[in-house]
Every structure is written in C-alpha cells, then in structure tokens.
Coordinates of C-alpha atoms in Angstrom, one line a residue:
X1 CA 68.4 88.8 52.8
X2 CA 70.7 87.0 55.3
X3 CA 68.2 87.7 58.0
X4 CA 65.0 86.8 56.8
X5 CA 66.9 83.4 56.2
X6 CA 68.1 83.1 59.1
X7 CA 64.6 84.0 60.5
X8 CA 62.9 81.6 58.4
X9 CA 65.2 78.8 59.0
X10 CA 64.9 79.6 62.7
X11 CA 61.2 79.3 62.8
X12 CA 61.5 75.8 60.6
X13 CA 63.4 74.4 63.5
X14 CA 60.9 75.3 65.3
X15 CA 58.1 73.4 63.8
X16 CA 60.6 70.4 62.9
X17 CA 61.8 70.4 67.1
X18 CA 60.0 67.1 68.7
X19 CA 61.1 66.8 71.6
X20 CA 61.9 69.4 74.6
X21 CA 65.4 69.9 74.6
X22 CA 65.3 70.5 71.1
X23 CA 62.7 72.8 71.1
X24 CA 64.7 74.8 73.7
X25 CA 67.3 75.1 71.8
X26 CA 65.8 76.1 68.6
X27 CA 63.8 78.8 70.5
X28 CA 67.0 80.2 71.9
X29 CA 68.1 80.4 68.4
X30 CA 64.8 82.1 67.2
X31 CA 65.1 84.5 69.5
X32 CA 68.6 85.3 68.6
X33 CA 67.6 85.9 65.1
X34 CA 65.1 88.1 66.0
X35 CA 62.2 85.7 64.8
X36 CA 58.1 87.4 65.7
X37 CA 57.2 87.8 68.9
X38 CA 53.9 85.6 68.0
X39 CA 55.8 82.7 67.3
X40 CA 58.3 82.6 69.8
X41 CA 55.3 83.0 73.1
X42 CA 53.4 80.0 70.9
X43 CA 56.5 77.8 70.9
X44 CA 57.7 78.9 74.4
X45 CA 53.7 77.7 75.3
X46 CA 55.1 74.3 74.1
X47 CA 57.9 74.1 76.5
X48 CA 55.6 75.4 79.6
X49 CA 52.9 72.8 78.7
X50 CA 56.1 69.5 78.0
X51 CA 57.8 71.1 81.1
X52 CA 54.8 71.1 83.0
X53 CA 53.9 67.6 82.2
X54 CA 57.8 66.2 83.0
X55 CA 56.9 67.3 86.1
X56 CA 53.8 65.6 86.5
X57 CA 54.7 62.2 85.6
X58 CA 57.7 62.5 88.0
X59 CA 55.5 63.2 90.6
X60 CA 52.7 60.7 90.0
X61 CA 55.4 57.9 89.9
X62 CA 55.9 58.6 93.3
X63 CA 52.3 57.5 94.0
X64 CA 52.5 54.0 92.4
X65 CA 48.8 54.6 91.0
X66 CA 48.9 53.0 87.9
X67 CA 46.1 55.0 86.6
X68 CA 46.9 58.2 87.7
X69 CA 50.5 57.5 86.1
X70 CA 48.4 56.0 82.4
X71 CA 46.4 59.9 82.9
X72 CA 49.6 61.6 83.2
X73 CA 51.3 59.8 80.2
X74 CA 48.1 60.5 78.1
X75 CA 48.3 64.4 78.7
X76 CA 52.3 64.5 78.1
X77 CA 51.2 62.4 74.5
X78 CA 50.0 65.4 73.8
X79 CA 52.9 67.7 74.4
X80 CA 56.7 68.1 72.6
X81 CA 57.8 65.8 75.6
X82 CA 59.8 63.5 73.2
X83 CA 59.4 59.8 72.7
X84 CA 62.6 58.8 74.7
X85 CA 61.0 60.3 77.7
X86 CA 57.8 58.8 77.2
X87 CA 58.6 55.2 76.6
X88 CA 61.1 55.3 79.4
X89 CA 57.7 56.2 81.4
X90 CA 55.7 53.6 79.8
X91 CA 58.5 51.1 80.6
X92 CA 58.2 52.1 84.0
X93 CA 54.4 52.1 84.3
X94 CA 54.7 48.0 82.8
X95 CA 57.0 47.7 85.6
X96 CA 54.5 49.2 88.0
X97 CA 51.8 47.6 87.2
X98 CA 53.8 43.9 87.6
X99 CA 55.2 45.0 90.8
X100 CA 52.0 45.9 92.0
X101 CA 50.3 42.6 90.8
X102 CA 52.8 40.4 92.4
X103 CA 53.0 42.8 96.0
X104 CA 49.9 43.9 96.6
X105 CA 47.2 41.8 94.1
X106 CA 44.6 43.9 92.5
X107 CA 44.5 46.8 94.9
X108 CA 46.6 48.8 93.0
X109 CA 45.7 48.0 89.3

C-alpha cells in the first residue's frame, strides 16, 4: 500500500511540476519509487524539449535578432521552461529591441 502511494504521489508531482528544475527533481523521485517506465520517458521528453529550448534562447541572444529571439521564446512557451525564465527572456528581448532602436535604427527590428 505504501508504494502505490508513493508511486501515485510521485507521478502527481509530476503533472503538478511547471517549471524545469522542478520537474527534475520530481522525476528523480519517480524513478526512486519505481513509478512506469511510460511515464517517466514522457516526462523525461519534457526536460529534453525545456532543456533544449534553454539552450536556444541563450544562443539566439547572442545574435541580437529580435525576431529570431520572439521565435525562440514562442517554441520555449510551449515547454515546462518556467515563467521566471521566460519573462527574464522577454525582459531582455524589450531591452533588445530599445537598444537596437536607438544604435542601429530599424535594421535590426
């Protein structure tokens, strides 16, 4: 009995995690707990896809394209990224987009 609830309160933290580090840890926990294989590669898909877009964003900052930098932020919307993240991105990209205005004019809009 004590396992299945463990199990089952494993796999709610799970679907409750909204961000990446939380996810991580509640799929280290899963794991521990013996939770189905099914539902651990689905979740661990999650982190690969929020992982993967961290990444992304990082990288296209470095580019100062302000739209390439909106089409990164729209494809990590869609991931467990987590909100702090993301509006620390969209801060930046406001900031961009001024400094860009002011340095170079429209060129870089």
């Amino acid at each position: 009995r004590r396992i299945v609830a463990a199990r089952g309160a494993a796999e709610s933290r799970l679907w409750a995690a909204n961000d990446l580090d939380s996810l991580q840890v509640a799929l280290t926990a899963a794991r521990d707990v013996g939770v189905d294989a099914s539902t651990i590669k689905e979740h661990q898909a999650f982190v690969e896809n929020a992982s993967h877009a961290w990444v992304s964003l990082q990288r296209v900052f470095m580019s100062f394209d302000c739209a390439a930098v909106q089409a990164a932020l729209d494809v990590a919307r869609g991931t467990k990224l987590g909100a702090l993240k993301l509006s620390g991105c969209e801060r930046s990209l406001q900031w961009m987009k001024v400094f860009n205005e002011q340095k170079f004019g429209n060129a870089f809009r």
